[in-house]
CSV table of C-alpha atoms and ligand atoms in Angstrom, one decimal:
chain,number,residue,atom,x,y,z
A,1,MET,CA,99.6,78.5,38.3
A,2,HIS,CA,98.4,80.0,34.9
A,3,ARG,CA,95.1,79.4,34.3
A,4,ILE,CA,94.4,78.2,30.2
A,5,GLU,CA,91.6,77.4,28.5
A,6,ASP,CA,92.7,77.8,25.1
A,7,ALA,CA,95.1,75.6,23.1
A,8,VAL,CA,97.4,79.1,21.3
A,9,SER,CA,98.0,80.0,24.6
A,10,LEU,CA,98.9,76.7,26.4
A,11,ARG,CA,100.7,76.1,23.5
A,12,LYS,CA,102.5,78.9,24.0
A,13,LEU,CA,103.8,78.9,27.2
A,14,VAL,CA,105.1,75.1,27.0
A,15,ARG,CA,106.6,77.1,24.3
A,16,ASP,CA,108.6,78.8,26.4
A,17,ALA,CA,109.9,76.9,29.8
A,18,ARG,CA,110.5,74.9,26.2
A,19,CYS,CA,113.0,76.8,24.9
A,20,SER,CA,114.3,78.5,28.1
A,21,GLY,CA,115.9,75.1,28.0
A,22,ARG,CA,112.7,73.3,30.8
A,23,SER,CA,111.3,70.0,30.0
A,24,VAL,CA,107.8,69.1,30.0
A,25,GLY,CA,105.8,66.9,32.0
A,26,LEU,CA,102.0,66.3,31.4
A,27,VAL,CA,99.0,64.8,33.4
A,28,PRO,CA,97.0,64.2,33.0
A,29,THR,CA,93.2,63.9,34.0
A,30,MET,CA,89.3,64.5,34.2
A,31,GLY,CA,89.0,66.8,37.7
A,32,TYR,CA,87.4,66.0,40.8
A,33,LEU,CA,91.7,65.0,41.9
A,34,HIS,CA,92.2,63.0,44.8
A,35,GLU,CA,95.6,62.0,46.6
A,36,GLY,CA,96.0,59.9,43.3
A,37,HIS,CA,96.0,62.5,40.8
A,38,LEU,CA,98.2,64.0,43.1
A,39,ARG,CA,101.2,61.4,43.3
A,40,LEU,CA,101.3,61.5,39.5
A,41,ILE,CA,102.4,66.1,39.8
A,42,ASP,CA,104.7,65.1,42.7
A,43,GLU,CA,106.3,62.3,40.2
A,44,ALA,CA,106.6,64.8,36.8
A,45,ARG,CA,107.7,67.3,38.9
A,46,ALA,CA,110.7,64.9,40.4
A,47,GLY,CA,111.3,64.1,36.2
A,48,THR,CA,110.2,67.3,34.6
A,49,ASP,CA,110.9,71.0,35.2
A,50,PHE,CA,107.9,71.8,33.5
A,51,VAL,CA,104.1,70.3,35.0
A,52,VAL,CA,101.3,71.1,32.5
A,53,MET,CA,98.2,69.2,34.1
A,54,SER,CA,94.6,68.0,32.1
A,55,LEU,CA,91.8,68.2,33.5
A,56,PHE,CA,88.8,68.0,31.0
A,57,VAL,CA,86.3,65.5,30.9
A,58,ASN,CA,86.2,63.6,28.1
A,59,PRO,CA,83.0,62.6,26.4
A,60,THR,CA,84.1,60.1,24.1
A,61,GLN,CA,85.5,57.6,26.5
A,62,PHE,CA,82.3,57.2,27.9
A,63,GLY,CA,79.6,55.1,26.3
A,64,PRO,CA,76.0,56.3,26.4
A,65,GLN,CA,74.7,53.8,29.4
A,66,GLU,CA,77.6,55.9,31.6
A,67,ASP,CA,78.2,58.8,33.7
A,68,LEU,CA,79.1,61.3,31.6
A,69,ASP,CA,76.1,63.9,32.9
A,70,ARG,CA,76.7,63.4,36.7
A,71,TYR,CA,80.7,63.0,36.9
A,72,PRO,CA,82.0,64.9,39.9
A,73,ARG,CA,83.3,68.8,38.6
A,74,ASP,CA,85.0,70.9,40.8
A,75,LEU,CA,87.1,73.2,39.2
A,76,GLU,CA,88.0,75.7,42.3
A,77,ARG,CA,89.0,72.8,44.1
A,78,ASP,CA,91.4,71.5,41.4
A,79,SER,CA,92.7,74.4,40.8
A,80,SER,CA,94.0,75.3,44.7
A,81,LEU,CA,95.2,72.0,45.0
A,82,ALA,CA,96.9,72.0,41.5
A,83,ALA,CA,98.8,75.0,42.5
A,84,ASN,CA,99.2,74.2,46.5
A,85,ARG,CA,101.2,70.8,44.5
A,86,GLY,CA,103.2,72.7,42.2
A,87,VAL,CA,101.7,72.2,38.8
A,88,ASP,CA,102.5,75.6,35.6
A,89,ILE,CA,99.5,75.2,33.8
A,90,LEU,CA,96.6,73.6,34.3
A,91,PHE,CA,94.2,73.1,31.2
A,92,SER,CA,90.9,72.6,31.7
A,93,PRO,CA,89.7,73.2,27.3
A,94,ALA,CA,86.3,73.0,26.7
A,95,THR,CA,84.6,70.7,24.4
A,96,SER,CA,85.1,73.1,21.4
A,97,THR,CA,88.4,73.3,21.9
A,98,MET,CA,88.8,69.4,22.3
A,99,TYR,CA,86.4,68.7,19.7
A,100,PRO,CA,86.2,71.6,17.2
A,101,ASP,CA,83.3,69.9,15.0
A,102,GLY,CA,81.7,67.9,18.3
A,103,SER,CA,82.6,65.0,20.0
A,104,HIS,CA,79.7,63.6,16.9
A,105,GLY,CA,82.2,65.8,15.0
A,106,GLN,CA,85.2,63.7,15.0
A,107,GLU,CA,86.5,61.1,12.3
A,108,VAL,CA,89.8,60.4,12.6
A,109,TRP,CA,89.8,58.4,16.0
A,110,VAL,CA,93.4,57.0,17.6
A,111,ASP,CA,92.5,53.0,17.1
A,112,PRO,CA,93.6,51.4,20.2
A,113,GLY,CA,93.7,47.6,18.0
A,114,ARG,CA,93.8,43.8,20.2
A,115,LEU,CA,94.5,45.8,23.3
A,116,ALA,CA,91.5,47.6,23.9
A,117,HIS,CA,90.2,44.0,23.2
A,118,HIS,CA,89.9,42.4,26.6
A,119,LEU,CA,88.9,43.5,30.2
A,120,ASP,CA,87.9,47.0,30.2
A,121,GLY,CA,87.9,47.3,26.6
A,122,ALA,CA,85.6,44.7,25.8
A,123,ALA,CA,83.0,45.8,29.1
A,124,ARG,CA,82.9,49.8,28.2
A,125,PRO,CA,83.7,49.5,23.7
A,126,GLY,CA,85.0,52.5,22.4
A,127,HIS,CA,86.2,53.6,25.6
A,128,PHE,CA,89.9,53.2,24.8
A,129,ARG,CA,89.0,54.5,20.9
A,130,GLY,CA,88.0,57.5,23.6
A,131,VAL,CA,90.9,57.7,25.3
A,132,ALA,CA,93.4,56.8,23.3
A,133,THR,CA,92.6,60.2,21.3
A,134,VAL,CA,92.5,62.2,23.5
A,135,VAL,CA,95.3,61.8,25.0
A,136,ALA,CA,97.2,61.7,21.4
A,137,LYS,CA,96.1,65.0,21.3
A,138,LEU,CA,96.5,65.8,24.3
A,139,PHE,CA,100.6,65.0,23.5
A,140,ASN,CA,99.9,67.2,20.2
A,141,LEU,CA,99.1,70.0,22.0
A,142,VAL,CA,101.5,69.8,24.9
A,143,GLN,CA,104.6,67.5,23.4
A,144,PRO,CA,105.5,67.0,26.3
A,145,ASP,CA,108.8,65.1,27.5
A,146,ARG,CA,107.1,62.8,29.9
A,147,ALA,CA,103.7,61.7,30.2
A,148,TYR,CA,102.8,60.3,33.8
A,149,PHE,CA,99.3,57.9,34.4
A,150,GLY,CA,98.6,56.0,37.6
A,151,GLN,CA,98.7,52.0,37.4
A,152,LYS,CA,94.9,52.0,38.7
A,153,ASP,CA,94.1,52.4,34.9
A,154,ALA,CA,96.7,49.3,34.3
A,155,GLN,CA,95.1,48.9,30.4
A,156,GLN,CA,95.2,52.4,29.5
A,157,ALA,CA,98.9,52.8,30.7
A,158,ILE,CA,99.8,50.1,28.3
A,159,ILE,CA,97.7,51.3,25.4
A,160,LEU,CA,98.8,54.6,25.7
A,161,SER,CA,102.6,53.6,26.4
A,162,ARG,CA,101.7,51.6,23.3
A,163,MET,CA,100.3,54.1,21.8
A,164,ALA,CA,103.9,56.2,21.8
A,165,ARG,CA,105.3,53.4,20.6
A,166,ASP,CA,103.7,52.4,17.9
A,167,LEU,CA,102.4,56.3,16.5
A,168,ALA,CA,106.0,57.6,17.1
A,169,TYR,CA,105.5,60.5,19.9
A,170,ALA,CA,108.4,61.5,22.0
A,171,VAL,CA,107.3,61.2,25.0
A,172,GLU,CA,108.5,58.9,27.8
A,173,VAL,CA,105.0,57.0,29.1
A,174,ILE,CA,105.3,56.5,33.5
A,175,VAL,CA,103.5,54.7,35.4
A,176,VAL,CA,102.8,56.0,38.8
A,177,PRO,CA,102.1,53.4,41.5
A,178,THR,CA,98.4,53.1,42.5
A,179,VAL,CA,97.0,56.1,45.6
A,180,ARG,CA,94.9,54.2,48.2
A,181,ALA,CA,92.6,54.6,51.5
A,182,GLU,CA,94.1,53.3,54.9
A,183,ASP,CA,91.8,50.5,54.5
A,184,GLY,CA,93.5,49.5,50.4
A,185,LEU,CA,90.6,51.0,48.7
A,186,ALA,CA,92.0,52.4,45.5
A,187,LEU,CA,91.3,56.2,45.7
A,188,SER,CA,89.2,57.7,42.7
A,189,SER,CA,86.7,60.1,41.8
A,190,ARG,CA,84.0,57.2,41.6
A,191,ASN,CA,84.3,56.4,45.4
A,192,VAL,CA,81.7,59.8,46.2
A,193,TYR,CA,78.9,57.6,44.5
A,194,LEU,CA,79.6,55.2,46.5
A,195,THR,CA,76.4,54.7,49.8
A,196,ALA,CA,78.1,54.6,53.0
A,197,GLU,CA,77.6,50.6,53.2
A,198,GLU,CA,79.3,50.0,49.5
A,199,ARG,CA,82.3,52.2,51.3
A,200,MET,CA,82.3,49.4,53.5
A,201,GLN,CA,82.1,47.2,51.3
A,202,ALA,CA,84.3,48.5,48.8
A,203,PRO,CA,87.7,47.5,50.0
A,204,VAL,CA,87.4,43.6,49.4
A,205,LEU,CA,88.7,44.8,45.4
A,206,TYR,CA,92.0,44.9,47.4
A,207,ARG,CA,90.9,42.4,49.7
A,208,ALA,CA,90.4,39.4,46.8
A,209,LEU,CA,93.3,41.0,44.5
A,210,ARG,CA,95.6,40.4,48.1
A,211,GLU,CA,94.1,36.5,48.6
A,212,ALA,CA,95.2,35.9,45.2
A,213,ARG,CA,98.8,37.2,45.6
A,214,SER,CA,99.0,34.7,48.6
A,215,ARG,CA,98.1,32.4,46.5
A,216,ILE,CA,100.2,32.8,43.6
A,217,GLU,CA,103.2,32.6,46.9
A,218,ALA,CA,101.9,29.1,48.0
A,219,GLY,CA,102.4,28.2,44.3
A,220,GLN,CA,99.0,28.8,42.2
A,221,ARG,CA,99.8,29.5,39.1
A,222,ASP,CA,96.3,28.5,37.3
A,223,PRO,CA,94.3,31.3,36.4
A,224,ARG,CA,90.7,30.3,36.3
A,225,GLU,CA,90.9,28.8,39.6
A,226,LEU,CA,92.4,32.1,40.7
A,227,GLU,CA,89.5,34.1,39.5
A,228,ARG,CA,87.3,31.6,40.4
A,229,SER,CA,89.2,32.0,43.9
A,230,ILE,CA,89.0,36.0,43.3
A,231,ARG,CA,84.7,35.9,42.6
A,232,GLU,CA,84.7,33.8,45.9
A,233,CYS,CA,86.0,37.0,47.8
A,234,ILE,CA,83.9,38.9,46.2
A,235,ALA,CA,81.0,37.2,46.7
A,236,GLU,CA,81.8,35.9,50.9
A,237,ARG,CA,82.5,39.4,51.7
A,238,ALA,CA,80.5,41.6,49.7
A,239,PRO,CA,76.9,41.1,49.2
A,240,LEU,CA,76.2,44.7,47.3
A,241,ALA,CA,79.3,43.7,45.1
A,242,ARG,CA,78.2,42.3,41.5
A,243,VAL,CA,81.5,41.5,40.1
A,244,ASP,CA,81.7,42.8,36.0
A,245,PHE,CA,85.1,40.7,35.2
A,246,ALA,CA,87.9,39.2,37.8
A,247,ASN,CA,90.5,38.3,34.8
A,248,VAL,CA,93.8,37.2,35.1
A,249,ALA,CA,95.3,37.9,31.9
A,250,ASP,CA,99.2,38.3,30.0
A,251,LEU,CA,100.0,42.3,30.8
A,252,GLU,CA,101.6,42.6,27.3
A,253,THR,CA,99.1,41.2,25.5
A,254,LEU,CA,95.8,41.7,27.8
A,255,GLN,CA,94.6,38.0,26.7
A,256,PRO,CA,93.1,35.4,29.1
A,257,ALA,CA,96.3,33.4,30.2
A,258,GLU,CA,96.9,30.4,29.8
A,259,GLU,CA,97.1,26.9,31.8
A,260,GLN,CA,99.7,27.4,34.1
A,261,LEU,CA,100.9,31.4,34.9
A,262,SER,CA,104.2,31.5,34.0
A,263,ARG,CA,105.0,35.2,31.8
A,264,ASP,CA,104.0,38.9,33.2
A,265,THR,CA,100.7,38.9,34.1
A,266,LEU,CA,97.4,41.2,34.9
A,267,ILE,CA,94.9,40.4,38.0
A,268,ALA,CA,92.6,42.7,36.9
A,269,LEU,CA,89.0,43.8,38.5
A,270,ALA,CA,86.0,45.7,37.9
A,271,VAL,CA,83.3,45.4,40.2
A,272,PHE,CA,79.8,47.1,39.9
A,273,PHE,CA,78.6,47.6,44.0
A,274,GLY,CA,75.2,49.6,42.4
A,275,SER,CA,76.1,51.6,39.3
A,276,THR,CA,78.7,52.7,41.0
A,277,ARG,CA,82.0,50.8,38.3
A,278,LEU,CA,84.8,50.2,40.4
A,279,ILE,CA,88.2,49.0,39.0
A,280,ASP,CA,91.5,48.0,40.4
A,281,ASN,CA,94.8,45.0,40.2
A,282,GLN,CA,97.7,43.6,40.5
A,283,ILE,CA,100.5,42.7,38.6
A,284,VAL,CA,102.7,39.8,38.7
A,285,ARG,CA,106.2,39.4,36.8
A,286,PHE,CA,108.2,36.2,37.0
A,287,VAL,CA,111.4,36.9,37.4
A,288,ASP,CA,113.2,33.3,37.3
A,289,GLY,CA,110.2,32.1,37.5
A,290,THR,CA,109.3,33.6,40.9
A,291,PRO,CA,106.3,36.1,41.3
A,292,ARG,CA,107.0,40.2,42.0
A,293,PHE,CA,103.6,42.1,42.4
A,294,SER,CA,103.1,45.3,41.4
B,301,AMP,P1,91.7,59.7,36.0
B,301,AMP,O1,90.8,61.8,36.5
B,301,AMP,O2,90.5,59.5,36.8
B,301,AMP,O3,91.2,60.2,34.6
B,301,AMP,O4,92.5,59.8,36.5
B,301,AMP,C1,93.7,60.5,35.4
B,301,AMP,C2,95.2,60.2,35.9
B,301,AMP,O5,94.6,59.4,36.8
B,301,AMP,C3,94.9,58.3,35.4
B,301,AMP,O6,96.4,57.8,34.5
B,301,AMP,C4,94.5,57.6,36.5
B,301,AMP,O7,95.8,56.7,36.3
B,301,AMP,C5,95.3,58.7,37.5
B,301,AMP,N1,94.7,57.6,39.0
B,301,AMP,C6,93.7,58.3,39.3
B,301,AMP,N2,93.5,57.4,40.5
B,301,AMP,C7,94.3,56.7,41.0
B,301,AMP,C8,94.4,56.6,42.2
B,301,AMP,N3,94.2,56.1,42.9
B,301,AMP,N4,96.4,56.1,42.4
B,301,AMP,C9,97.0,56.3,41.2
B,301,AMP,N5,96.5,56.9,40.3
B,301,AMP,C10,95.8,57.9,40.0
């Protein structure tokens, strides 16, 4: 595995791989790798011949009160995990490589449009503009055939798929199912912030989503009623949890779902435990009126 920090070497190595006829996969991450990230590598290896993993804690996607400074980092551990899983290039640029004029000197941005007005975009103003901009830079640097993102960050995957289409990137965006701990908690680098007691209550996000799924299977189609029952489930089971949002949204527009569910739907949750914010989601697709869950 090549460990690269500068853009010139990255471009050269990727060009060499492409010239030798290999397809290129990109796995963008912020590091502190866990099995969710490693599953993205597996998918990239299965779908392409040459895998680039980027590891960059992108300052422009963090709000002023968020955890940029304390975001967990361990480059040596990440490097050995990535190498063992078969990454060809680990790209860990300095901020000055990704933002030549500093993150405050960036003038031209990718505007994710209305898709960023809802859910996490509403809760974290500017977050998806930072995400879309840094991923556009990575797409330009690597020019991958395929790029791999996790369903855990469903709104992010939807925005980036749309960015690839609207900005004519020759990149196929692949969305990989959420990897969970045994008790259902979606793996996240931020889970290390949880106290033992918070960690015990954290699977409530998954439980609440499973309960919503059961209600839909039983015929419930009222989005507000589903949101109410999700909040109730969390309040009952997890006294340490504070719901940031629990929204039933249209999967395509991400706007709040209308009266009775019949279109493809995203149930998205963001919950604070102390200052740690966890997210999870459930996608419901209606095939001939029958709900299918992923
Ligand atoms: P992050 O390092 O948190 O920015 O995540 C990098 C990529 O890994 C994103 O595409 C995430 O959606 C994905 N990811 C994070 N956690 C998981 C998980 N538990 N299962 C699947 N993908 C994940």
